mmCIF file of N, CA, C and O in Angstrom:
data_model
loop_
_atom_site.group_PDB
_atom_site.id
_atom_site.type_symbol
_atom_site.label_atom_id
_atom_site.label_comp_id
_atom_site.label_asym_id
_atom_site.label_seq_id
_atom_site.Cartn_x
_atom_site.Cartn_y
_atom_site.Cartn_z
ATOM 1 N N MET A 1 120.654 65.979 81.110
ATOM 2 C CA MET A 1 119.978 67.133 81.476
ATOM 3 C C MET A 1 120.327 68.321 80.528
ATOM 4 O O MET A 1 121.590 68.196 81.040
ATOM 5 N N ASP A 2 119.348 69.337 80.133
ATOM 6 C CA ASP A 2 119.736 70.194 79.917
ATOM 7 C C ASP A 2 120.202 71.546 79.713
ATOM 8 O O ASP A 2 120.833 71.564 81.648
ATOM 9 N N SER A 3 121.140 72.300 79.745
ATOM 10 C CA SER A 3 121.241 73.072 80.436
ATOM 11 C C SER A 3 120.764 74.045 81.589
ATOM 12 O O SER A 3 121.090 74.567 82.142
ATOM 13 N N SER A 4 119.581 74.360 80.913
ATOM 14 C CA SER A 4 118.131 75.414 81.545
ATOM 15 C C SER A 4 117.827 74.410 83.626
ATOM 16 O O SER A 4 117.946 75.330 83.869
ATOM 17 N N ILE A 5 118.085 73.732 83.009
ATOM 18 C CA ILE A 5 117.605 72.573 84.277
ATOM 19 C C ILE A 5 119.152 72.550 85.278
ATOM 20 O O ILE A 5 119.041 72.760 86.226
ATOM 21 N N ILE A 6 119.862 72.831 84.425
ATOM 22 C CA ILE A 6 121.440 72.115 85.315
ATOM 23 C C ILE A 6 121.439 74.017 86.346
ATOM 24 O O ILE A 6 121.657 73.991 87.897
ATOM 25 N N GLY A 7 121.262 75.256 85.678
ATOM 26 C CA GLY A 7 121.658 76.646 86.310
ATOM 27 C C GLY A 7 120.167 76.202 87.249
ATOM 28 O O GLY A 7 120.513 76.755 88.872
ATOM 29 N N LYS A 8 118.880 75.768 87.256
ATOM 30 C CA LYS A 8 118.213 75.323 88.726
ATOM 31 C C LYS A 8 118.125 74.684 89.563
ATOM 32 O O LYS A 8 117.756 75.316 90.680
ATOM 33 N N VAL A 9 119.008 73.484 89.080
ATOM 34 C CA VAL A 9 119.056 72.995 89.910
ATOM 35 C C VAL A 9 119.716 73.522 91.594
ATOM 36 O O VAL A 9 120.228 73.404 92.059
ATOM 37 N N ASP A 10 121.165 74.277 90.459
ATOM 38 C CA ASP A 10 121.947 75.405 91.432
ATOM 39 C C ASP A 10 121.463 76.268 92.389
ATOM 40 O O ASP A 10 122.024 76.746 93.469
ATOM 41 N N LYS A 11 120.490 76.672 91.677
ATOM 42 C CA LYS A 11 119.526 77.891 92.045
ATOM 43 C C LYS A 11 119.250 77.190 93.164
ATOM 44 O O LYS A 11 118.637 78.045 94.329
ATOM 45 N N ALA A 12 118.278 76.302 93.067
ATOM 46 C CA ALA A 12 117.803 76.224 93.880
ATOM 47 C C ALA A 12 118.236 75.569 95.547
ATOM 48 O O ALA A 12 117.961 75.269 96.502
ATOM 49 N N ARG A 13 119.882 75.098 95.010
ATOM 50 C CA ARG A 13 120.717 74.478 96.398
ATOM 51 C C ARG A 13 121.379 75.652 96.773
ATOM 52 O O ARG A 13 121.100 75.861 98.117
ATOM 53 N N LYS A 14 121.388 76.738 96.041
ATOM 54 C CA LYS A 14 121.301 78.175 96.794
ATOM 55 C C LYS A 14 120.025 78.589 97.929
ATOM 56 O O LYS A 14 120.521 78.496 98.999
ATOM 57 N N TYR A 15 119.538 78.889 97.405
ATOM 58 C CA TYR A 15 118.028 79.392 97.749
ATOM 59 C C TYR A 15 117.654 78.188 99.128
ATOM 60 O O TYR A 15 117.074 78.644 100.255
ATOM 61 N N ALA A 16 118.084 76.997 99.350
ATOM 62 C CA ALA A 16 117.700 75.813 100.271
ATOM 63 C C ALA A 16 119.022 76.241 101.280
ATOM 64 O O ALA A 16 118.213 76.072 102.497
ATOM 65 N N GLU A 17 120.221 77.497 100.568
ATOM 66 C CA GLU A 17 121.006 77.384 101.890
ATOM 67 C C GLU A 17 120.392 78.903 102.767
ATOM 68 O O GLU A 17 120.640 79.231 103.591
ATOM 69 N N GLU A 18 118.871 79.353 102.084
ATOM 70 C CA GLU A 18 119.216 80.373 102.644
ATOM 71 C C GLU A 18 117.445 81.211 103.099
ATOM 72 O O GLU A 18 116.322 81.386 102.649
ATOM 73 N N THR A 19 117.733 80.190 104.516
ATOM 74 C CA THR A 19 115.718 79.605 104.541
ATOM 75 C C THR A 19 115.533 80.685 104.451
ATOM 76 O O THR A 19 113.849 80.699 105.276
ATOM 77 N N GLU A 20 116.168 81.790 105.262
ATOM 78 C CA GLU A 20 115.546 83.262 105.845
ATOM 79 C C GLU A 20 114.415 84.077 104.683
ATOM 80 O O GLU A 20 113.723 84.125 104.103
ATOM 81 N N ARG A 21 114.700 83.913 102.850
ATOM 82 C CA ARG A 21 114.024 83.088 101.591
ATOM 83 C C ARG A 21 112.300 82.925 101.782
ATOM 84 O O ARG A 21 111.552 83.293 101.038
ATOM 85 N N VAL A 22 111.891 81.954 102.844
ATOM 86 C CA VAL A 22 111.169 81.221 102.636
ATOM 87 C C VAL A 22 110.137 81.793 104.128
ATOM 88 O O VAL A 22 110.347 81.718 105.149
ATOM 89 N N SER A 23 109.098 81.768 104.203
ATOM 90 C CA SER A 23 108.103 82.363 105.039
ATOM 91 C C SER A 23 106.645 81.511 105.318
ATOM 92 O O SER A 23 105.946 81.340 103.615
ATOM 93 N N VAL A 24 106.300 79.888 105.815
ATOM 94 C CA VAL A 24 105.245 80.042 105.507
ATOM 95 C C VAL A 24 103.876 80.406 106.015
ATOM 96 O O VAL A 24 103.955 81.036 107.487
ATOM 97 N N THR A 25 102.951 80.194 105.555
ATOM 98 C CA THR A 25 101.875 81.392 105.888
ATOM 99 C C THR A 25 100.543 80.028 106.637
ATOM 100 O O THR A 25 100.031 80.490 107.000
ATOM 101 N N SER A 26 100.984 79.101 105.845
ATOM 102 C CA SER A 26 100.170 77.915 106.354
ATOM 103 C C SER A 26 100.620 76.402 105.264
ATOM 104 O O SER A 26 100.937 76.836 104.198
ATOM 105 N N PHE A 27 99.881 75.826 106.587
ATOM 106 C CA PHE A 27 99.925 73.918 105.755
ATOM 107 C C PHE A 27 99.488 73.403 107.145
ATOM 108 O O PHE A 27 98.355 73.693 107.684
ATOM 109 N N LYS A 28 99.360 72.194 106.045
ATOM 110 C CA LYS A 28 98.321 70.720 106.944
ATOM 111 C C LYS A 28 99.825 69.400 107.132
ATOM 112 O O LYS A 28 100.372 69.458 106.157
ATOM 113 N N ALA A 29 99.475 69.478 108.349
ATOM 114 C CA ALA A 29 100.591 68.093 108.403
ATOM 115 C C ALA A 29 99.644 67.437 109.061
ATOM 116 O O ALA A 29 98.728 66.974 110.117
ATOM 117 N N ILE A 30 100.311 66.041 108.937
ATOM 118 C CA ILE A 30 100.413 64.680 110.086
ATOM 119 C C ILE A 30 100.489 64.169 110.859
ATOM 120 O O ILE A 30 102.403 63.906 111.076
ATOM 121 N N PHE A 31 100.649 64.320 112.067
ATOM 122 C CA PHE A 31 101.267 64.288 113.038
ATOM 123 C C PHE A 31 101.520 63.120 113.551
ATOM 124 O O PHE A 31 100.143 62.619 114.347
ATOM 125 N N ASP A 32 102.473 62.067 113.623
ATOM 126 C CA ASP A 32 102.698 60.496 114.323
ATOM 127 C C ASP A 32 102.769 60.895 115.891
ATOM 128 O O ASP A 32 103.801 60.598 115.617
ATOM 129 N N GLY A 33 102.263 61.056 116.886
ATOM 130 C CA GLY A 33 102.028 61.771 118.118
ATOM 131 C C GLY A 33 102.403 59.627 119.209
ATOM 132 O O GLY A 33 102.001 58.817 118.092
ATOM 133 N N LYS A 34 102.571 59.953 120.044
ATOM 134 C CA LYS A 34 102.812 58.714 120.898
ATOM 135 C C LYS A 34 101.655 57.868 120.400
ATOM 136 O O LYS A 34 101.662 56.486 121.086
ATOM 137 N N HIS A 35 100.769 58.254 121.563
ATOM 138 C CA HIS A 35 98.756 57.330 121.543
ATOM 139 C C HIS A 35 98.006 57.894 119.773
ATOM 140 O O HIS A 35 97.396 56.942 119.591
ATOM 141 N N ASN A 36 98.177 58.353 118.674
ATOM 142 C CA ASN A 36 97.314 58.275 117.942
ATOM 143 C C ASN A 36 97.878 59.592 116.529
ATOM 144 O O ASN A 36 99.053 60.044 116.976
ATOM 145 N N ILE A 37 97.099 59.323 115.949
ATOM 146 C CA ILE A 37 97.882 60.473 114.394
ATOM 147 C C ILE A 37 96.610 61.215 114.505
ATOM 148 O O ILE A 37 95.626 61.552 114.421
ATOM 149 N N TYR A 38 97.576 62.822 114.260
ATOM 150 C CA TYR A 38 96.587 64.111 114.237
ATOM 151 C C TYR A 38 96.948 64.384 113.463
ATOM 152 O O TYR A 38 97.640 64.417 112.373
ATOM 153 N N GLU A 39 96.258 65.679 112.718
ATOM 154 C CA GLU A 39 96.043 66.745 111.374
ATOM 155 C C GLU A 39 96.716 67.357 112.417
ATOM 156 O O GLU A 39 95.816 68.069 113.410
ATOM 157 N N VAL A 40 97.462 69.213 111.769
ATOM 158 C CA VAL A 40 97.846 69.709 112.517
ATOM 159 C C VAL A 40 97.639 71.325 111.657
ATOM 160 O O VAL A 40 98.305 70.497 110.566
ATOM 161 N N ASP A 41 97.452 71.876 111.533
ATOM 162 C CA ASP A 41 96.846 72.763 110.611
ATOM 163 C C ASP A 41 97.789 74.211 111.339
ATOM 164 O O ASP A 41 97.932 74.324 112.531
ATOM 165 N N PHE A 42 98.049 74.605 110.485
ATOM 166 C CA PHE A 42 99.038 76.551 110.212
ATOM 167 C C PHE A 42 97.977 76.983 109.319
ATOM 168 O O PHE A 42 98.743 77.097 108.198
ATOM 169 N N ASP A 43 97.254 78.575 109.608
ATOM 170 C CA ASP A 43 96.946 79.002 108.334
ATOM 171 C C ASP A 43 97.119 80.847 109.311
ATOM 172 O O ASP A 43 95.874 81.075 110.337
ATOM 173 N N SER A 44 97.513 81.263 108.432
ATOM 174 C CA SER A 44 97.270 82.554 108.865
ATOM 175 C C SER A 44 97.723 82.910 110.334
ATOM 176 O O SER A 44 97.465 84.196 111.468
ATOM 177 N N GLY A 45 99.067 82.787 110.902
ATOM 178 C CA GLY A 45 99.117 82.915 112.270
ATOM 179 C C GLY A 45 99.025 81.773 113.470
ATOM 180 O O GLY A 45 99.274 81.945 114.346
ATOM 181 N N SER A 46 97.798 81.336 113.094
ATOM 182 C CA SER A 46 97.000 80.308 114.159
ATOM 183 C C SER A 46 97.019 78.777 113.698
ATOM 184 O O SER A 46 97.346 78.518 112.935
ATOM 185 N N TRP A 47 97.438 78.192 114.815
ATOM 186 C CA TRP A 47 97.441 77.051 114.903
ATOM 187 C C TRP A 47 96.393 76.232 115.137
ATOM 188 O O TRP A 47 95.496 76.719 115.810
ATOM 189 N N HIS A 48 95.996 74.598 114.907
ATOM 190 C CA HIS A 48 95.328 74.003 115.392
ATOM 191 C C HIS A 48 95.446 73.101 114.897
ATOM 192 O O HIS A 48 96.102 72.219 114.187
ATOM 193 N N CYS A 49 95.367 71.645 115.995
ATOM 194 C CA CYS A 49 95.412 70.312 116.042
ATOM 195 C C CYS A 49 94.025 70.229 117.068
ATOM 196 O O CYS A 49 93.103 69.959 117.843
ATOM 197 N N GLN A 50 93.689 68.737 116.043
ATOM 198 C CA GLN A 50 92.728 67.491 116.519
ATOM 199 C C GLN A 50 93.388 66.981 117.702
ATOM 200 O O GLN A 50 91.935 66.540 118.504
ATOM 201 N N CYS A 51 94.445 67.077 118.195
ATOM 202 C CA CYS A 51 94.504 66.091 119.973
ATOM 203 C C CYS A 51 93.101 67.437 121.063
ATOM 204 O O CYS A 51 93.150 68.328 120.824
ATOM 205 N N LEU A 52 93.523 66.219 121.981
ATOM 206 C CA LEU A 52 91.949 67.186 123.142
ATOM 207 C C LEU A 52 92.983 67.896 124.077
ATOM 208 O O LEU A 52 92.334 68.897 124.039
ATOM 209 N N PHE A 53 94.232 67.728 123.886
ATOM 210 C CA PHE A 53 95.281 68.888 124.818
ATOM 211 C C PHE A 53 94.566 69.931 124.130
ATOM 212 O O PHE A 53 94.185 71.031 124.629
ATOM 213 N N PHE A 54 94.707 69.999 122.787
ATOM 214 C CA PHE A 54 94.956 71.631 122.388
ATOM 215 C C PHE A 54 93.602 72.165 121.654
ATOM 216 O O PHE A 54 93.508 73.266 122.542
ATOM 217 N N THR A 55 92.402 71.418 122.307
ATOM 218 C CA THR A 55 90.867 71.858 122.420
ATOM 219 C C THR A 55 90.800 72.365 123.455
ATOM 220 O O THR A 55 90.119 72.709 123.436
ATOM 221 N N THR A 56 91.306 71.926 124.526
ATOM 222 C CA THR A 56 91.391 72.557 125.834
ATOM 223 C C THR A 56 92.572 73.886 126.126
ATOM 224 O O THR A 56 91.960 74.575 127.464
ATOM 225 N N ARG A 57 93.496 73.630 125.744
ATOM 226 C CA ARG A 57 94.492 74.301 125.931
ATOM 227 C C ARG A 57 94.777 75.744 124.727
ATOM 228 O O ARG A 57 95.555 76.798 124.958
ATOM 229 N N GLY A 58 94.733 75.580 123.789
ATOM 230 C CA GLY A 58 94.898 76.168 122.399
ATOM 231 C C GLY A 58 96.646 75.861 122.254
ATOM 232 O O GLY A 58 97.228 76.563 121.140
ATOM 233 N N VAL A 59 96.999 74.919 122.259
ATOM 234 C CA VAL A 59 98.250 74.506 122.129
ATOM 235 C C VAL A 59 98.706 72.651 122.941
ATOM 236 O O VAL A 59 97.769 72.300 123.769
ATOM 237 N N CYS A 60 99.732 72.530 122.321
ATOM 238 C CA CYS A 60 100.097 70.648 122.580
ATOM 239 C C CYS A 60 101.384 70.625 122.232
ATOM 240 O O CYS A 60 101.964 71.492 121.321
ATOM 241 N N SER A 61 101.546 69.350 122.683
ATOM 242 C CA SER A 61 103.101 69.153 121.914
ATOM 243 C C SER A 61 103.492 69.230 120.283
ATOM 244 O O SER A 61 104.232 69.463 120.019
ATOM 245 N N HIS A 62 102.394 68.927 119.937
ATOM 246 C CA HIS A 62 102.405 68.538 118.145
ATOM 247 C C HIS A 62 102.659 69.666 117.886
ATOM 248 O O HIS A 62 103.602 70.326 116.939
ATOM 249 N N THR A 63 102.314 71.058 118.171
ATOM 250 C CA THR A 63 102.242 72.211 117.435
ATOM 251 C C THR A 63 104.082 72.592 118.031
ATOM 252 O O THR A 63 104.746 72.946 116.943
ATOM 253 N N MET A 64 103.932 72.548 119.474
ATOM 254 C CA MET A 64 104.880 73.107 119.851
ATOM 255 C C MET A 64 106.087 72.548 118.973
ATOM 256 O O MET A 64 107.019 73.122 118.477
ATOM 257 N N ALA A 65 106.035 71.199 118.379
ATOM 258 C CA ALA A 65 107.500 69.877 118.012
ATOM 259 C C ALA A 65 107.012 71.224 116.775
ATOM 260 O O ALA A 65 108.343 71.006 116.276
ATOM 261 N N LEU A 66 106.565 71.080 115.661
ATOM 262 C CA LEU A 66 106.632 71.977 114.550
ATOM 263 C C LEU A 66 106.888 73.564 114.601
ATOM 264 O O LEU A 66 107.435 73.819 114.129
ATOM 265 N N GLN A 67 106.658 74.032 115.664
ATOM 266 C CA GLN A 67 107.193 76.098 115.941
ATOM 267 C C GLN A 67 108.641 75.355 115.928
ATOM 268 O O GLN A 67 109.142 76.108 114.763
ATOM 269 N N ARG A 68 108.947 74.047 117.195
ATOM 270 C CA ARG A 68 110.476 73.858 116.858
ATOM 271 C C ARG A 68 110.865 74.101 115.384
ATOM 272 O O ARG A 68 111.927 73.936 115.406
ATOM 273 N N ILE A 69 110.168 73.185 114.741
ATOM 274 C CA ILE A 69 111.237 72.126 112.708
ATOM 275 C C ILE A 69 111.212 73.544 112.371
ATOM 276 O O ILE A 69 111.784 73.762 111.522
ATOM 277 N N LEU A 70 110.055 74.542 112.170
ATOM 278 C CA LEU A 70 109.925 75.644 111.090
ATOM 279 C C LEU A 70 110.173 77.005 111.869
ATOM 280 O O LEU A 70 109.777 77.964 111.364
ATOM 281 N N GLU A 71 110.740 77.009 112.679
ATOM 282 C CA GLU A 71 110.921 78.349 113.402
ATOM 283 C C GLU A 71 111.394 79.452 112.842
ATOM 284 O O GLU A 71 111.105 80.387 112.788
ATOM 285 N N ASP A 72 112.541 79.516 111.981
ATOM 286 C CA ASP A 72 112.679 80.587 110.936
ATOM 287 C C ASP A 72 112.021 80.506 108.965
ATOM 288 O O ASP A 72 111.941 81.652 108.577
ATOM 289 N N MET A 73 111.014 79.730 109.641
ATOM 290 C CA MET A 73 110.108 79.526 108.224
ATOM 291 C C MET A 73 109.254 80.273 108.732
ATOM 292 O O MET A 73 108.348 80.831 107.556
ATOM 293 N N LEU A 74 108.048 80.114 110.071
ATOM 294 C CA LEU A 74 107.483 80.840 109.967
ATOM 295 C C LEU A 74 106.761 82.140 109.990
ATOM 296 O O LEU A 74 107.998 83.157 109.887
ATOM 297 N N SER A 75 105.526 82.367 109.016
ATOM 298 C CA SER A 75 105.478 84.089 108.640
ATOM 299 C C SER A 75 105.343 84.623 110.205
ATOM 300 O O SER A 75 105.221 84.252 111.684
ATOM 301 N N ASN A 76 106.329 85.798 110.130
ATOM 302 C CA ASN A 76 106.551 86.463 111.593
ATOM 303 C C ASN A 76 105.320 86.773 111.805
ATOM 304 O O ASN A 76 105.281 87.229 113.174
ATOM 305 N N GLU A 77 103.846 86.945 111.758
ATOM 306 C CA GLU A 77 102.234 86.877 112.361
ATOM 307 C C GLU A 77 102.395 85.897 113.313
ATOM 308 O O GLU A 77 101.625 86.221 114.394
ATOM 309 N N LYS A 78 102.715 84.927 113.117
ATOM 310 C CA LYS A 78 102.526 83.562 113.904
ATOM 311 C C LYS A 78 103.007 83.338 115.431
ATOM 312 O O LYS A 78 102.388 82.816 115.568
ATOM 313 N N ALA A 79 103.472 83.135 115.973
ATOM 314 C CA ALA A 79 103.852 82.850 117.044
ATOM 315 C C ALA A 79 104.287 82.985 118.005
ATOM 316 O O ALA A 79 105.037 83.288 118.999
ATOM 317 N N ASP A 80 103.777 84.886 118.000
ATOM 318 C CA ASP A 80 104.083 84.930 119.520
ATOM 319 C C ASP A 80 102.597 84.557 119.796
ATOM 320 O O ASP A 80 102.926 83.967 121.609
ATOM 321 N N ALA A 81 101.937 83.938 119.591
ATOM 322 C CA ALA A 81 101.046 82.992 120.233
ATOM 323 C C ALA A 81 101.408 81.879 120.345
ATOM 324 O O ALA A 81 101.276 80.943 119.580
ATOM 325 N N GLY A 82 102.254 80.823 121.679
ATOM 326 C CA GLY A 82 102.358 80.173 121.836
ATOM 327 C C GLY A 82 103.754 79.375 122.055
ATOM 328 O O GLY A 82 103.571 78.421 121.166
ATOM 329 N N SER A 83 104.126 80.331 121.386
ATOM 330 C CA SER A 83 106.143 80.080 121.079
ATOM 331 C C SER A 83 106.306 79.488 122.314
ATOM 332 O O SER A 83 106.167 79.583 123.120
ATOM 333 N N PRO A 84 106.912 78.155 122.136
ATOM 334 C CA PRO A 84 107.329 77.155 123.076
ATOM 335 C C PRO A 84 108.692 78.274 123.068
ATOM 336 O O PRO A 84 109.644 78.797 122.979
#
């Protein structure tokens, strides 16, 4: 491994410990739920899930779980809407 890569690996390690440096503004995930597999999206502060509960309520266990997992990295726009 050359010296420039070693420096980048060290920098990445430091960044990974400073999660406040990252704000997730959009992503798509596959959520393996108890009864089915769902696609969950987060974009510009809004959640969407393919499950029936989300379509009727605008929130579901899948989006709430992802909010908990990513809470420190979601953009500030996010989640006054439906925060668990």
